């Protein structure tokens, strides 16, 4: 059982899809907890699965060294949702089991690093009486309650480098290049990489597109002697069932314009590798602040960034809500003025 009074032993887990910066956050939590507050830090394996199966290790300061720049998560991750029935655990009451194991492990608090799904689970576990702190991460940048999640900046760099490379090959062959970036529900990555990479067309889940508008726009560019075009799309845009968005859009453009079109699907490359300097700093700040909240006994909160200040928002308010790109976002407005096509523009 956890001891009353000051938190002495804290757990940390990473859940959902991985992203660059998770290890920097683990390090931020761990080093602050051990060095500043003299706490013990327990690393739980594979997200909530590790709490169900009681798979964990104690992390000492040495194990937290040398991981700042490392991609992925040293703890492993899974998409296990303890509040969802699953065949693997049949009739087991997973939240009850997690609570039991949390107590048996002698945890005074649990830090949950993850995206929307994880923050929702974290909020429900807080309601069950566990002392929870959430840390938002995802390359999609779509966690409600924070201006930014770590992982996004790193993925942005990767996407932009890919788009930069597409420009030269597109120009050589006078082709249209469609590039599909991640983002199931939110178009942050498509919008930012599209703008940073000089995309001519940007399609994102938030803006309904008309493929005829896109085709007309690209044809006009060709008529105006633009040798090539770059089309950046989010994986979450609407497209016929069973079709892959990147492939579908490339095919439709080719059919409608007669212009040679190729597609690139960037995929998991966006989630791998070393975090960008900005993500290292953000993840470190989130991690360190999470421990401050624990030390102050402010549980049931998610660490967040607002106007570059690190603060806390109640997990209850976050509750897995999505932060999509607002249609009046200043970047969309600027892009519109510069002639970027979002598939809904008049040509
Ligand atoms: O982490 C978010 C995300 O990268 C989405 O953009 C993507 O669709 C999803 O994860 C895919 O993850 P997985 O295949 O690991 O479930």
Coordinates of C-alpha atoms in Angstrom, one line a residue, residues 47-327:
X47 CA 1.2 1.0 -21.4
X48 CA -1.9 0.0 -19.4
X49 CA -1.1 -3.6 -20.3
X50 CA 1.9 -3.5 -17.9
X51 CA -0.5 -2.5 -15.1
X52 CA -2.9 -5.3 -15.9
X53 CA 0.0 -7.9 -16.1
X54 CA 2.1 -6.3 -13.4
X55 CA 5.1 -5.9 -15.6
X56 CA 7.4 -3.1 -14.4
X57 CA 11.0 -2.2 -13.4
X58 CA 12.4 0.3 -11.0
X59 CA 14.2 3.0 -12.9
X60 CA 17.3 4.5 -11.3
X61 CA 19.1 7.6 -12.5
X62 CA 21.6 5.7 -14.6
X63 CA 18.8 4.1 -16.7
X64 CA 17.5 7.6 -17.4
X65 CA 20.8 8.8 -18.8
X66 CA 21.5 8.6 -22.5
X67 CA 17.8 8.5 -23.5
X68 CA 17.1 12.1 -24.2
X69 CA 17.8 11.8 -27.9
X70 CA 16.4 8.3 -28.4
X71 CA 13.2 7.8 -30.4
X72 CA 10.4 5.5 -29.4
X73 CA 9.8 4.6 -25.8
X74 CA 12.2 2.6 -23.5
X75 CA 9.1 1.3 -21.7
X76 CA 7.3 0.0 -24.7
X77 CA 3.7 0.9 -25.6
X78 CA 0.4 -0.6 -26.5
X79 CA -3.1 0.5 -27.5
X80 CA -4.7 -1.5 -24.6
X81 CA -7.7 0.3 -23.3
X82 CA -8.6 -1.1 -19.9
X83 CA -12.2 0.4 -20.1
X84 CA -12.9 -1.6 -23.2
X85 CA -13.8 -5.3 -23.0
X86 CA -11.3 -7.4 -24.9
X87 CA -11.1 -11.1 -25.8
X88 CA -7.6 -11.4 -24.2
X89 CA -9.0 -10.6 -20.8
X90 CA -12.4 -12.0 -21.3
X91 CA -14.5 -11.4 -18.1
X92 CA -11.8 -9.7 -16.1
X93 CA -12.7 -6.3 -14.6
X94 CA -9.6 -4.5 -15.9
X95 CA -10.0 -1.2 -14.1
X96 CA -10.5 -3.0 -10.8
X97 CA -7.4 -5.1 -11.5
X98 CA -5.3 -2.0 -12.3
X99 CA -6.4 -0.4 -9.1
X100 CA -5.4 -3.5 -7.1
X101 CA -2.0 -3.7 -8.8
X102 CA -1.5 0.1 -8.4
X103 CA -2.0 -0.4 -4.6
X104 CA 0.1 -3.6 -4.5
X105 CA 3.0 -1.8 -6.3
X106 CA 2.8 0.8 -3.6
X107 CA 2.3 3.7 -6.0
X108 CA 1.5 7.1 -4.8
X109 CA 0.9 8.5 -8.3
X110 CA 0.9 7.4 -11.9
X111 CA 2.1 9.5 -14.9
X112 CA 0.4 8.5 -18.1
X113 CA 2.1 9.7 -21.3
X114 CA -0.1 9.4 -24.3
X115 CA -2.5 11.0 -26.8
X116 CA -6.3 11.4 -26.7
X117 CA -7.2 7.8 -25.9
X118 CA -4.6 7.7 -23.1
X119 CA -5.8 11.0 -21.6
X120 CA -9.3 9.6 -21.6
X121 CA -8.2 6.4 -19.8
X122 CA -6.2 8.5 -17.4
X123 CA -9.2 10.6 -16.6
X124 CA -11.4 7.5 -16.0
X125 CA -8.6 6.0 -13.7
X126 CA -8.5 9.3 -11.8
X127 CA -12.3 8.9 -11.3
X128 CA -11.6 5.4 -9.9
X129 CA -9.5 7.1 -7.2
X130 CA -5.9 6.7 -8.6
X131 CA -3.6 9.7 -8.4
X132 CA -3.1 10.4 -12.1
X133 CA -1.1 13.0 -14.1
X134 CA -1.4 13.0 -17.8
X135 CA 1.3 14.1 -20.3
X136 CA 0.1 14.8 -23.8
X137 CA 2.1 13.4 -26.7
X138 CA 1.3 12.6 -30.4
X139 CA 2.6 13.6 -33.8
X140 CA -1.0 14.5 -34.7
X141 CA -1.0 17.5 -32.3
X142 CA -4.6 16.9 -31.6
X143 CA -4.9 16.6 -27.8
X144 CA -7.5 19.0 -26.5
X145 CA -6.4 21.4 -23.7
X146 CA -2.9 22.1 -24.9
X147 CA -1.5 24.3 -27.6
X148 CA 1.0 21.6 -28.6
X149 CA 2.0 18.0 -28.0
X150 CA 5.6 16.8 -28.3
X151 CA 6.2 14.6 -31.3
X152 CA 4.5 17.1 -33.6
X153 CA 7.6 19.2 -34.3
X154 CA 9.8 16.1 -35.0
X155 CA 7.2 14.7 -37.4
X156 CA 6.9 18.0 -39.1
X157 CA 10.6 18.1 -39.8
X158 CA 10.4 14.7 -41.4
X159 CA 7.4 15.5 -43.5
X160 CA 8.9 18.8 -44.7
X161 CA 12.2 17.1 -45.6
X162 CA 10.2 14.6 -47.6
X163 CA 8.3 17.3 -49.4
X164 CA 11.5 19.3 -50.1
X165 CA 12.9 16.2 -51.8
X166 CA 9.7 15.7 -53.8
X167 CA 10.0 19.2 -55.3
X168 CA 13.2 18.3 -57.3
X169 CA 12.0 15.0 -58.7
X170 CA 8.6 16.5 -59.4
X171 CA 10.3 19.4 -61.4
X172 CA 12.5 17.0 -63.3
X173 CA 9.6 14.9 -64.6
X174 CA 7.0 17.7 -64.7
X175 CA 4.7 15.7 -62.4
X176 CA 2.1 16.2 -59.8
X177 CA 3.3 14.7 -56.5
X178 CA 0.7 13.7 -53.9
X179 CA 2.1 13.1 -50.4
X180 CA 0.1 11.6 -47.6
X181 CA 1.1 12.5 -44.1
X182 CA -0.4 11.2 -40.8
X183 CA -3.4 12.7 -39.1
X184 CA -6.5 10.7 -38.8
X185 CA -8.8 13.3 -37.4
X186 CA -6.8 16.5 -37.4
X187 CA -4.9 18.2 -40.2
X188 CA -2.2 19.9 -38.2
X189 CA 0.6 18.0 -39.8
X190 CA -0.8 18.4 -43.3
X191 CA -1.4 22.1 -42.8
X192 CA 2.0 22.9 -41.3
X193 CA 4.1 20.6 -43.6
X194 CA 2.1 21.8 -46.6
X195 CA 2.8 25.4 -45.8
X196 CA 6.5 24.8 -44.8
X197 CA 7.0 22.6 -47.8
X198 CA 5.4 25.0 -50.3
X199 CA 2.5 22.7 -51.0
X200 CA 0.1 23.9 -53.8
X201 CA -2.8 21.9 -52.5
X202 CA -3.5 20.9 -48.9
X203 CA -6.3 18.6 -48.0
X204 CA -7.2 18.0 -44.4
X205 CA -10.0 16.3 -42.6
X206 CA -11.5 19.6 -41.3
X207 CA -12.1 21.0 -44.7
X208 CA -14.5 19.2 -47.1
X209 CA -12.8 19.1 -50.5
X210 CA -14.2 18.7 -54.0
X211 CA -11.8 16.7 -56.2
X212 CA -13.0 18.6 -59.3
X213 CA -11.9 21.9 -57.6
X214 CA -8.5 20.3 -57.0
X215 CA -8.2 19.0 -60.6
X216 CA -9.3 22.3 -62.1
X217 CA -6.7 24.2 -59.9
X218 CA -3.9 21.8 -60.9
X219 CA -4.8 22.1 -64.6
X220 CA -4.7 25.9 -64.4
X221 CA -1.3 25.7 -62.8
X222 CA -0.1 23.6 -65.8
X223 CA -1.7 26.0 -68.3
X224 CA 0.1 28.8 -66.5
X225 CA 3.4 27.0 -67.1
X226 CA 4.0 25.8 -63.6
X227 CA 6.1 22.8 -64.3
X228 CA 4.9 20.7 -61.4
X229 CA 2.6 20.7 -58.3
X230 CA 2.8 19.4 -54.8
X231 CA -0.4 18.1 -53.1
X232 CA -0.1 17.4 -49.4
X233 CA -3.0 15.4 -47.9
X234 CA -3.8 14.1 -44.4
X235 CA -4.5 10.4 -44.1
X236 CA -7.8 11.2 -42.5
X237 CA -9.5 13.0 -45.5
X238 CA -12.7 11.5 -46.7
X239 CA -12.3 9.0 -49.6
X240 CA -14.3 6.0 -50.8
X241 CA -14.4 3.0 -48.5
X242 CA -11.5 0.6 -48.9
X243 CA -9.4 3.1 -50.8
X244 CA -6.1 4.6 -49.5
X245 CA -6.4 8.4 -49.5
X246 CA -3.0 9.1 -51.2
X247 CA -3.6 6.5 -53.9
X248 CA -7.2 7.7 -54.4
X249 CA -6.3 11.4 -54.8
X250 CA -3.4 10.7 -57.1
X251 CA -5.6 8.5 -59.3
X252 CA -8.5 11.0 -59.4
X253 CA -6.1 13.8 -60.3
X254 CA -4.5 11.8 -63.0
X255 CA -7.9 10.8 -64.5
X256 CA -9.3 14.3 -64.4
X257 CA -6.3 16.3 -65.5
X258 CA -4.3 13.8 -67.7
X259 CA -1.2 15.1 -65.9
X260 CA 1.3 12.5 -64.8
X261 CA 0.7 12.0 -61.0
X262 CA 2.6 10.0 -58.4
X263 CA 1.9 9.3 -54.8
X264 CA 4.1 9.0 -51.7
X265 CA 2.7 7.7 -48.4
X266 CA 5.1 8.7 -45.7
X267 CA 3.7 6.4 -43.0
X268 CA 5.6 5.4 -39.8
X269 CA 8.8 7.2 -40.8
X270 CA 7.0 10.2 -39.3
X271 CA 6.9 8.6 -35.9
X272 CA 10.4 7.2 -35.8
X273 CA 13.8 8.5 -34.9
X274 CA 15.3 11.2 -32.7
X275 CA 13.2 14.0 -31.4
X276 CA 13.8 17.6 -32.7
X277 CA 15.4 20.1 -30.2
X278 CA 12.0 21.7 -29.7
X279 CA 10.4 18.4 -28.8
X280 CA 13.2 17.5 -26.4
X281 CA 12.7 20.8 -24.6
X282 CA 8.9 20.5 -24.5
X283 CA 8.9 16.9 -23.3
X284 CA 11.5 17.7 -20.7
X285 CA 9.4 20.7 -19.4
X286 CA 6.2 18.5 -19.4
X287 CA 8.0 15.7 -17.5
X288 CA 9.5 18.0 -14.9
X289 CA 6.2 19.8 -14.4
X290 CA 4.3 16.5 -14.0
X291 CA 6.5 15.7 -11.0
X292 CA 5.9 19.2 -9.5
X293 CA 2.2 18.5 -9.7
X294 CA 2.6 15.2 -7.9
X295 CA 4.7 16.8 -5.2
X296 CA 2.0 19.4 -4.7
X297 CA -0.7 16.7 -4.6
X298 CA -2.5 18.2 -7.6
X299 CA -3.8 15.0 -9.2
X300 CA -6.3 14.4 -12.0
X301 CA -4.5 16.9 -14.2
X302 CA -2.9 16.9 -17.6
X303 CA 0.2 18.9 -18.2
X304 CA -0.3 21.5 -20.9
X305 CA 1.3 24.3 -22.8
X306 CA -0.5 27.6 -23.3
X307 CA 1.3 30.5 -24.9
X308 CA 4.6 28.8 -24.1
X309 CA 3.7 28.6 -20.4
X310 CA 3.5 25.1 -18.8
X311 CA 0.4 24.6 -16.8
X312 CA -2.2 22.0 -15.8
X313 CA -5.7 21.4 -17.0
X314 CA -8.1 19.0 -15.3
X315 CA -8.2 15.6 -17.0
X316 CA -11.9 15.6 -16.7
X317 CA -12.1 18.6 -19.1
X318 CA -9.6 17.0 -21.5
X319 CA -11.4 13.6 -21.5
X320 CA -10.1 12.4 -24.9
X321 CA -11.5 15.5 -26.7
X322 CA -9.9 16.2 -30.1
X323 CA -8.3 19.5 -31.0
X324 CA -8.8 19.8 -34.7
X325 CA -7.6 22.7 -36.8
X326 CA -10.1 25.6 -36.5
X327 CA -11.4 26.7 -39.8

